[in-house]
C-alpha atoms as a printed R data frame, in Angstrom:
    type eleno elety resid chain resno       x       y      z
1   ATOM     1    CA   UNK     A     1  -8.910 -81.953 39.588
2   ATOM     2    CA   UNK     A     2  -9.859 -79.065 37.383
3   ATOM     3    CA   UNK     A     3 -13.396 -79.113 36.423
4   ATOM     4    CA   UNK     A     4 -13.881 -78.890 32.260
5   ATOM     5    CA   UNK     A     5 -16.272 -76.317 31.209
6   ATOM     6    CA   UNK     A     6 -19.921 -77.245 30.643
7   ATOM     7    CA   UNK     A     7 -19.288 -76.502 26.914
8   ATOM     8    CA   UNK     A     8 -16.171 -78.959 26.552
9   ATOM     9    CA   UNK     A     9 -18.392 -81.869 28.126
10  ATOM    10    CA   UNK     A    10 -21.225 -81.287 25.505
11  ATOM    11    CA   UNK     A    11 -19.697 -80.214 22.540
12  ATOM    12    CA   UNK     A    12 -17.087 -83.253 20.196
13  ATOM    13    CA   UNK     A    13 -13.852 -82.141 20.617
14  ATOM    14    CA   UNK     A    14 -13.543 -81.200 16.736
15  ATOM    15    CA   UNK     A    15 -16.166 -78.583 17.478
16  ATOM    16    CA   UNK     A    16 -13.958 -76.996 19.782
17  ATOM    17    CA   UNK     A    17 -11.300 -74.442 18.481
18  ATOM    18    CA   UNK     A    18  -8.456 -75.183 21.207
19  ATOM    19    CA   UNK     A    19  -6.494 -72.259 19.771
20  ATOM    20    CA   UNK     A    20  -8.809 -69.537 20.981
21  ATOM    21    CA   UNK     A    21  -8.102 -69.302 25.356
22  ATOM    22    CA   UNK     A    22  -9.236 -66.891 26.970
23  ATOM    23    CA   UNK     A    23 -12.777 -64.962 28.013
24  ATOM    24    CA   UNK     A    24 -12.330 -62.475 24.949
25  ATOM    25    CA   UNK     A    25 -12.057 -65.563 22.612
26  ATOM    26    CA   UNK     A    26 -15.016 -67.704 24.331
27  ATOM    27    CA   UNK     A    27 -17.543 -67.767 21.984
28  ATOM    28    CA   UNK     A    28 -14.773 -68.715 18.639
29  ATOM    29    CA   UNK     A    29 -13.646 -71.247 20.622
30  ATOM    30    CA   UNK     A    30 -17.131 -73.004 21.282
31  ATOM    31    CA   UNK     A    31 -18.417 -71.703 17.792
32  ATOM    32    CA   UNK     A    32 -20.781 -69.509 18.597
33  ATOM    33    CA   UNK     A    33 -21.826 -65.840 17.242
34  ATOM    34    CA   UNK     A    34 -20.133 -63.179 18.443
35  ATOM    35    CA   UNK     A    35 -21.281 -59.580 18.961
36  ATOM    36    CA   UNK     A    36 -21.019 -57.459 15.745
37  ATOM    37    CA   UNK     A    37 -18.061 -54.777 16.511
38  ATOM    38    CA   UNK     A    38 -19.452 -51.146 15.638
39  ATOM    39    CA   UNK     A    39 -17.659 -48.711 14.227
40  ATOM    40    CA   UNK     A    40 -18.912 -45.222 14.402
41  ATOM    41    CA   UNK     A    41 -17.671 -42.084 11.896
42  ATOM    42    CA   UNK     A    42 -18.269 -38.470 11.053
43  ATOM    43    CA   UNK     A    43 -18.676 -37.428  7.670
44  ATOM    44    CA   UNK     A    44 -16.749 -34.094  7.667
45  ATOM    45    CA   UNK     A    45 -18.048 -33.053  4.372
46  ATOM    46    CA   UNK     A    46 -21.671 -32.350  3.614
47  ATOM    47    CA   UNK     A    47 -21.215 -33.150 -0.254
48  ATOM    48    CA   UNK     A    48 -20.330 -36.562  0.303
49  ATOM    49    CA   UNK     A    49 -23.298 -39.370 -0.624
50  ATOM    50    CA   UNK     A    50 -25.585 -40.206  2.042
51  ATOM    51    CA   UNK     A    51 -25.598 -43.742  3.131
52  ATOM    52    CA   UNK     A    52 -29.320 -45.493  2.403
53  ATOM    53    CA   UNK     A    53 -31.962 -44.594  5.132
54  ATOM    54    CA   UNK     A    54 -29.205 -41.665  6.471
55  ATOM    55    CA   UNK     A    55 -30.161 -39.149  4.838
56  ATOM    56    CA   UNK     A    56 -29.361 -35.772  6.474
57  ATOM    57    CA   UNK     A    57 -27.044 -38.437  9.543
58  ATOM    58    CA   UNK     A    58 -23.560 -37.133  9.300
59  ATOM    59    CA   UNK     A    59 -22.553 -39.544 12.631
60  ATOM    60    CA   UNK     A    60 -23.011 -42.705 11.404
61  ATOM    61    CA   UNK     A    61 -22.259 -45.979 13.500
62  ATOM    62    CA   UNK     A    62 -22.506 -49.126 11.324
63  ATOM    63    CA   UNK     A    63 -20.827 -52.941 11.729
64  ATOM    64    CA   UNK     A    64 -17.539 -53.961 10.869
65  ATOM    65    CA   UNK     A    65 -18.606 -55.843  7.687
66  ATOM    66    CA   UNK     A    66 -20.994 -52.957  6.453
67  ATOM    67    CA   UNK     A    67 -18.110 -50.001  6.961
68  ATOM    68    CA   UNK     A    68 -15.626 -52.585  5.339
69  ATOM    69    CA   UNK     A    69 -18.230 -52.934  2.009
70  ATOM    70    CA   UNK     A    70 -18.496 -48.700  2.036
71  ATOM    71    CA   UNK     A    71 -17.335 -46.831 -1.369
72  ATOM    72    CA   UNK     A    72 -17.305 -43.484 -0.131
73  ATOM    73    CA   UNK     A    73 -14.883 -40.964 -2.115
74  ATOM    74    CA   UNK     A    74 -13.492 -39.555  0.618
75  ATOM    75    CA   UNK     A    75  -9.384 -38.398  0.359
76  ATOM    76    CA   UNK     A    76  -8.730 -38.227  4.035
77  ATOM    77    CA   UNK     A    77  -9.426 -40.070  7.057
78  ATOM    78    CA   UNK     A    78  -8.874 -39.162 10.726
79  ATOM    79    CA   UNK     A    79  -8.967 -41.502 12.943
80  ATOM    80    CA   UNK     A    80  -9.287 -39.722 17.288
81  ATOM    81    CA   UNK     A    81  -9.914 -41.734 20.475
82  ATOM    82    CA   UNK     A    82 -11.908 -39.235 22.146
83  ATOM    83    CA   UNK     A    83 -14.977 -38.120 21.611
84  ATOM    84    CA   UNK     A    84 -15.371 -34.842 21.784
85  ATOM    85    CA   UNK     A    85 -12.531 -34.313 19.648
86  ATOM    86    CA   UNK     A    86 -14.460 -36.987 17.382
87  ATOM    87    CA   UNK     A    87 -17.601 -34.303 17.981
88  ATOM    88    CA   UNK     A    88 -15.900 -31.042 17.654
89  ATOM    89    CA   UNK     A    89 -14.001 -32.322 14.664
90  ATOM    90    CA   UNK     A    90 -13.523 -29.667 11.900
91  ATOM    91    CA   UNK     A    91 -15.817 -29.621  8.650
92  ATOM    92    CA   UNK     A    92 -13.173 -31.017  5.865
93  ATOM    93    CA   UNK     A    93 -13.421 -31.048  2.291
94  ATOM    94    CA   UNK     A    94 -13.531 -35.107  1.379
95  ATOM    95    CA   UNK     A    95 -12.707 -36.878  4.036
96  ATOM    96    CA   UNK     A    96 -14.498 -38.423  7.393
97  ATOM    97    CA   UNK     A    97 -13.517 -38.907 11.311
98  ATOM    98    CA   UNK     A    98 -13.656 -42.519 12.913
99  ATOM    99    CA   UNK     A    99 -13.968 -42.615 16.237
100 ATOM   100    CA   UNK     A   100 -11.596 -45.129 17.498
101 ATOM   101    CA   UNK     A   101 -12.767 -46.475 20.991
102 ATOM   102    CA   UNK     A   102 -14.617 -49.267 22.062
103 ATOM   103    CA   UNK     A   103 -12.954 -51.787 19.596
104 ATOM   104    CA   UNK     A   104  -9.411 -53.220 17.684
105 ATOM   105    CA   UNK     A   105  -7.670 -52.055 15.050
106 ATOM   106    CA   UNK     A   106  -8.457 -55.641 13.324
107 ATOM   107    CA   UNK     A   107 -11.812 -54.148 13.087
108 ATOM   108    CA   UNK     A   108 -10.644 -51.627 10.785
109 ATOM   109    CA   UNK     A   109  -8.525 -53.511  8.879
110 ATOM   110    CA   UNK     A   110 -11.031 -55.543  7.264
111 ATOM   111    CA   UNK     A   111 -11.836 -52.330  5.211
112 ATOM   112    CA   UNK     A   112  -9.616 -52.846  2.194
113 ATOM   113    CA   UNK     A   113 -10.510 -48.866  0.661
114 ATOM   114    CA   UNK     A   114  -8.774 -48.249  4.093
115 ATOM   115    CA   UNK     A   115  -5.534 -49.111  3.160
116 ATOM   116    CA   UNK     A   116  -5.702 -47.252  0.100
117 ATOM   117    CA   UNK     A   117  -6.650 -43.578  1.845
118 ATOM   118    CA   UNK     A   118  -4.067 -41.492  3.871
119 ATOM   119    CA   UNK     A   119  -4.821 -41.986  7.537
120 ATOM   120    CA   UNK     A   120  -4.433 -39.108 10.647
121 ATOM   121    CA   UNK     A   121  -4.217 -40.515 13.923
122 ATOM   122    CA   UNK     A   122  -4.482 -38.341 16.992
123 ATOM   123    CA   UNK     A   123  -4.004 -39.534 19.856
124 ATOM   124    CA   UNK     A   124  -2.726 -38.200 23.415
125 ATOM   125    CA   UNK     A   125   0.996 -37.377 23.674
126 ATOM   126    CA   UNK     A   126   2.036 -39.944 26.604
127 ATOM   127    CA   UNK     A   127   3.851 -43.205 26.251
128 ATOM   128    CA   UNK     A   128   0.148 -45.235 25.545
129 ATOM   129    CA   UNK     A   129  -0.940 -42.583 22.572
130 ATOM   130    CA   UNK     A   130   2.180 -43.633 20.588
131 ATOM   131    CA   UNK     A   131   2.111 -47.296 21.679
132 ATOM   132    CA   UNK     A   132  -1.621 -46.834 20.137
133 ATOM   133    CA   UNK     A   133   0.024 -45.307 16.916
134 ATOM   134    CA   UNK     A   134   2.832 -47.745 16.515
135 ATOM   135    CA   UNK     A   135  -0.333 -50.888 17.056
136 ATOM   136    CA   UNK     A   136  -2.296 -48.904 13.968
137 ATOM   137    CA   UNK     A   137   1.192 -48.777 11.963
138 ATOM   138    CA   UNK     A   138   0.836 -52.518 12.052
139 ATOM   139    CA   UNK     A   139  -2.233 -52.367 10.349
140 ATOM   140    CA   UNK     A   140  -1.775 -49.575  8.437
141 ATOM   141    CA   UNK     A   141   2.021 -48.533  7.316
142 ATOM   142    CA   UNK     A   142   1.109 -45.286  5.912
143 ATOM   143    CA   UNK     A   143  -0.834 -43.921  8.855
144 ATOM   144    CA   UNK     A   144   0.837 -40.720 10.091
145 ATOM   145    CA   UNK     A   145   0.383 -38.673 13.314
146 ATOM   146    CA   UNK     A   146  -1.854 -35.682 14.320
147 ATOM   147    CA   UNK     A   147  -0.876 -33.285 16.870
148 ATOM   148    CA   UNK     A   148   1.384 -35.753 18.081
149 ATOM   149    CA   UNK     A   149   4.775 -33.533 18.301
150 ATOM   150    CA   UNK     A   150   6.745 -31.737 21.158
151 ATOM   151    CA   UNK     A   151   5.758 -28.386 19.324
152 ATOM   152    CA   UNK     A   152   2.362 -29.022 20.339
153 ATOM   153    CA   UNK     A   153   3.654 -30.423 24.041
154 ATOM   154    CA   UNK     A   154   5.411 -27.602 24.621
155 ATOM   155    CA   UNK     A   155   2.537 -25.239 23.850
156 ATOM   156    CA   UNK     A   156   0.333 -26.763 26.251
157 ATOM   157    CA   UNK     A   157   2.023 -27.103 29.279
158 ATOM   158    CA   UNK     A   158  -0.302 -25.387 31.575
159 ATOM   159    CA   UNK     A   159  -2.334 -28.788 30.787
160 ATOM   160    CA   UNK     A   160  -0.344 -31.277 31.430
161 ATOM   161    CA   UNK     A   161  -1.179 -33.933 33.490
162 ATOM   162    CA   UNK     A   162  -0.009 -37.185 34.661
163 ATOM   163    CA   UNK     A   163   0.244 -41.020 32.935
164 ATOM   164    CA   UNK     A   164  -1.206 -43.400 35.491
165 ATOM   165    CA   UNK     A   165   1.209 -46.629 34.298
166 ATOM   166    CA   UNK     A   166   3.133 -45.747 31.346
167 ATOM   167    CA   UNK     A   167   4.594 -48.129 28.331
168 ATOM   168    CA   UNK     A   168   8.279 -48.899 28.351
169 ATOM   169    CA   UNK     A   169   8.821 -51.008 25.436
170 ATOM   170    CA   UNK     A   170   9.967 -49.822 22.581
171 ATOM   171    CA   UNK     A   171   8.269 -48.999 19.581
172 ATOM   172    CA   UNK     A   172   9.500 -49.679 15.763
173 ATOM   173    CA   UNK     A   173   7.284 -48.465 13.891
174 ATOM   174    CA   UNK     A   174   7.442 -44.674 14.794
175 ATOM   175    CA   UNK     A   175   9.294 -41.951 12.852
176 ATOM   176    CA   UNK     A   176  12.480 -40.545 14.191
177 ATOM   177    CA   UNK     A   177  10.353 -37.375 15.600
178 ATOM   178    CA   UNK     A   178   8.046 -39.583 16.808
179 ATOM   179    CA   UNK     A   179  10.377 -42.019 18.302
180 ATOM   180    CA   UNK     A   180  12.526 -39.198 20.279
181 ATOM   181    CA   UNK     A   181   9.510 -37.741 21.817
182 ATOM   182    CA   UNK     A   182   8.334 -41.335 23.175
183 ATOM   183    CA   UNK     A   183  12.190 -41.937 24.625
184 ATOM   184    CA   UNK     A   184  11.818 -38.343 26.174
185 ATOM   185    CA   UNK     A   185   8.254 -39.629 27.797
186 ATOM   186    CA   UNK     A   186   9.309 -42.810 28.620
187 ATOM   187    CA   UNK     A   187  12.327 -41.195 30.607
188 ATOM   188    CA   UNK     A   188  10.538 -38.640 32.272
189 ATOM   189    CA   UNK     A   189  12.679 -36.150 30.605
190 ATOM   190    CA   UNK     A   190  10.244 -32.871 30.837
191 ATOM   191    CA   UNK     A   191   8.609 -34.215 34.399
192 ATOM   192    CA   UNK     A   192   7.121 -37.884 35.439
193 ATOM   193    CA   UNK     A   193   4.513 -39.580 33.914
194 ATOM   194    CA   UNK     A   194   3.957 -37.134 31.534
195 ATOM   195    CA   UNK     A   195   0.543 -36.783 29.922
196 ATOM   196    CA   UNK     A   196  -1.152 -33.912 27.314
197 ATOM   197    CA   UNK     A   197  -4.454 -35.549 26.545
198 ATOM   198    CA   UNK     A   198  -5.619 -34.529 23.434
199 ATOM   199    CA   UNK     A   199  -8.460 -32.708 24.221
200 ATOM   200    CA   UNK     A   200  -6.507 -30.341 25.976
201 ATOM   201    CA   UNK     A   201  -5.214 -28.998 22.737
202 ATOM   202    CA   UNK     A   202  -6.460 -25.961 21.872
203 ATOM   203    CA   UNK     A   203  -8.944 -26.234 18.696
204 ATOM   204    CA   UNK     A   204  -7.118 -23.231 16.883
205 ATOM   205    CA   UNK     A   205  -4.130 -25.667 17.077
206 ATOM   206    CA   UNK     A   206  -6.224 -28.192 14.983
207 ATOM   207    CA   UNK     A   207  -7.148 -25.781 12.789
208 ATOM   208    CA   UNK     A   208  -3.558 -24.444 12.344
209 ATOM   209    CA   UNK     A   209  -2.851 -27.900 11.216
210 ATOM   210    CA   UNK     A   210  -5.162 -28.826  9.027
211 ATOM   211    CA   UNK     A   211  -5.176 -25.604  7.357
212 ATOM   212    CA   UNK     A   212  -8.098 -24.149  8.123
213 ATOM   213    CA   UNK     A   213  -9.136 -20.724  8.959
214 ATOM   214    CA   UNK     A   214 -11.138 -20.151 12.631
215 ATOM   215    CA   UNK     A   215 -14.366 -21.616 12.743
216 ATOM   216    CA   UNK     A   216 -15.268 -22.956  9.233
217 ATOM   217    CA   UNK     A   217 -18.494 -23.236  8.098
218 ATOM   218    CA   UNK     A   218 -18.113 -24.726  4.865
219 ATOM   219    CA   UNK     A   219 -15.292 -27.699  4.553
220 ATOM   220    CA   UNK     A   220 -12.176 -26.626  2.813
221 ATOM   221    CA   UNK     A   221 -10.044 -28.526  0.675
222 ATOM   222    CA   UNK     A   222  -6.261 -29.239  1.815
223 ATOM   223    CA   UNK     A   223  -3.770 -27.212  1.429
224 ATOM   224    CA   UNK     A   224  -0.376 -28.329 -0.788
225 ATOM   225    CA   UNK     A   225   1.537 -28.333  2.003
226 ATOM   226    CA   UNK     A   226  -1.324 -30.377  4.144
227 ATOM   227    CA   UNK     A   227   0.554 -33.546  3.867
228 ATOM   228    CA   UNK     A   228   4.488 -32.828  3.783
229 ATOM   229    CA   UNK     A   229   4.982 -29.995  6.500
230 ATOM   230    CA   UNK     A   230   1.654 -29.646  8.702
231 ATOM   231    CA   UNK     A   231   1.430 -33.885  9.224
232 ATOM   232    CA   UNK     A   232   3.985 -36.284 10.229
233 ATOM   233    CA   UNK     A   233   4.685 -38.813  8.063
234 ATOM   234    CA   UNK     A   234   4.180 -42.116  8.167
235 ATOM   235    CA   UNK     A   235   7.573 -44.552  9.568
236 ATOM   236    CA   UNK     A   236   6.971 -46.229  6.275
């Protein structure tokens, strides 16, 4: 006979939320507090307002609900999963750099300015960076891709690596660039289990792409052809 959790025998039943299983969903289903998710961002441009009692902080970590009640008038917003690219990130005119480990995209989502600011996302080029991309799309329809392209695969391949376990499924929301590259992957067309992890691009790539000249010390506002021929759009 399975044993019912401590929780189950104390709690009424209509305390209990039966449709959250699981260890990640333990404390909704028994109603308690969970841990705050944190989401930590750069601000990439030193004219943009200071948050209270950060005065001088350009990396900033604050809770969900507190990044989801910002006003910031930022035009751009990168989003990286690693962290020194999240470090080394470019000074831009306007815009900021999220960090994008150590929690969901749901997380992010709450923000409703969000979904009302172009998004970059750069991720690495293997089958999981555009599974990533195409989980974001959900959220957020106009994302579009960062150094994400075989152009840039191609240029790197004395630092390519391998994909441990790769993703097979396919992926809707991707553009027809996008999608092509992730069939190549996924096939082992250029070798097996092929992996470029993003910070093994080379930073004047970055800067190439965002239209920046080598190592800026003031940010710089984007280009006109920023969005159209140096990004790839979002699948829309």
């Amino acid at each position: 006979m399975r044993k019912r959790p401590l929780q189950a025998l104390a709690l009424p039943a209509e305390a209990i939320d039966a449709n959250a299983t699981g260890t990640a969903q333990f404390a909704r289903r028994y109603g308690f507090l969970d841990k705050p998710v944190r989401i930590r961002f750069r601000l990439l441009d030193p004219t943009l307002p200071s948050l209270p009692g950060c005065v001088g902080c350009t990396d900033i970590t604050l809770d969900a609900a507190s990044f989801a009640g910002l006003a910031l008038p930022v035009e751009r917003v990168f989003i990286t999963e690693n962290e020194t690219n999240f470090l080394a990130f470019p000074p831009v005119s306007r815009a900021i750099v999220v960090f994008g480990a150590g929690y969901g995209w749901e997380a992010l989502a709450r923000a409703d300015w969000l979904h009302r600011c172009p998004l970059h996302y750069w991720g690495d080029i293997d089958t999981h960076g555009f599974a990533i991309l195409d989980q974001l799309r959900g959220y957020f329809p106009h994302t579009a891709s960062l150094l994400m392209d075989k152009e840039t695969l191609l240029a790197h391949r004395e630092h390519w690596g391998e994909e441990p376990d790769q993703a097979c499924h396919d992926l809707r929301r991707l553009t027809p660039d996008e999608a092509s590259l992730y069939d190549a992957l996924r096939c082992d067309r250029f070798q097996e289990r092929l992996r470029l992890e993003q910070e093994r691009i080379g930073y004047h790539h970055l800067l190439a792409q965002l239209g920046l000249a080598p190592y800026p010390s003031q940010p710089h506002p984007f280009p006109p052809v920023f969005s159209r021929t140096n990004l790839h759009a979002s699948a829309g």
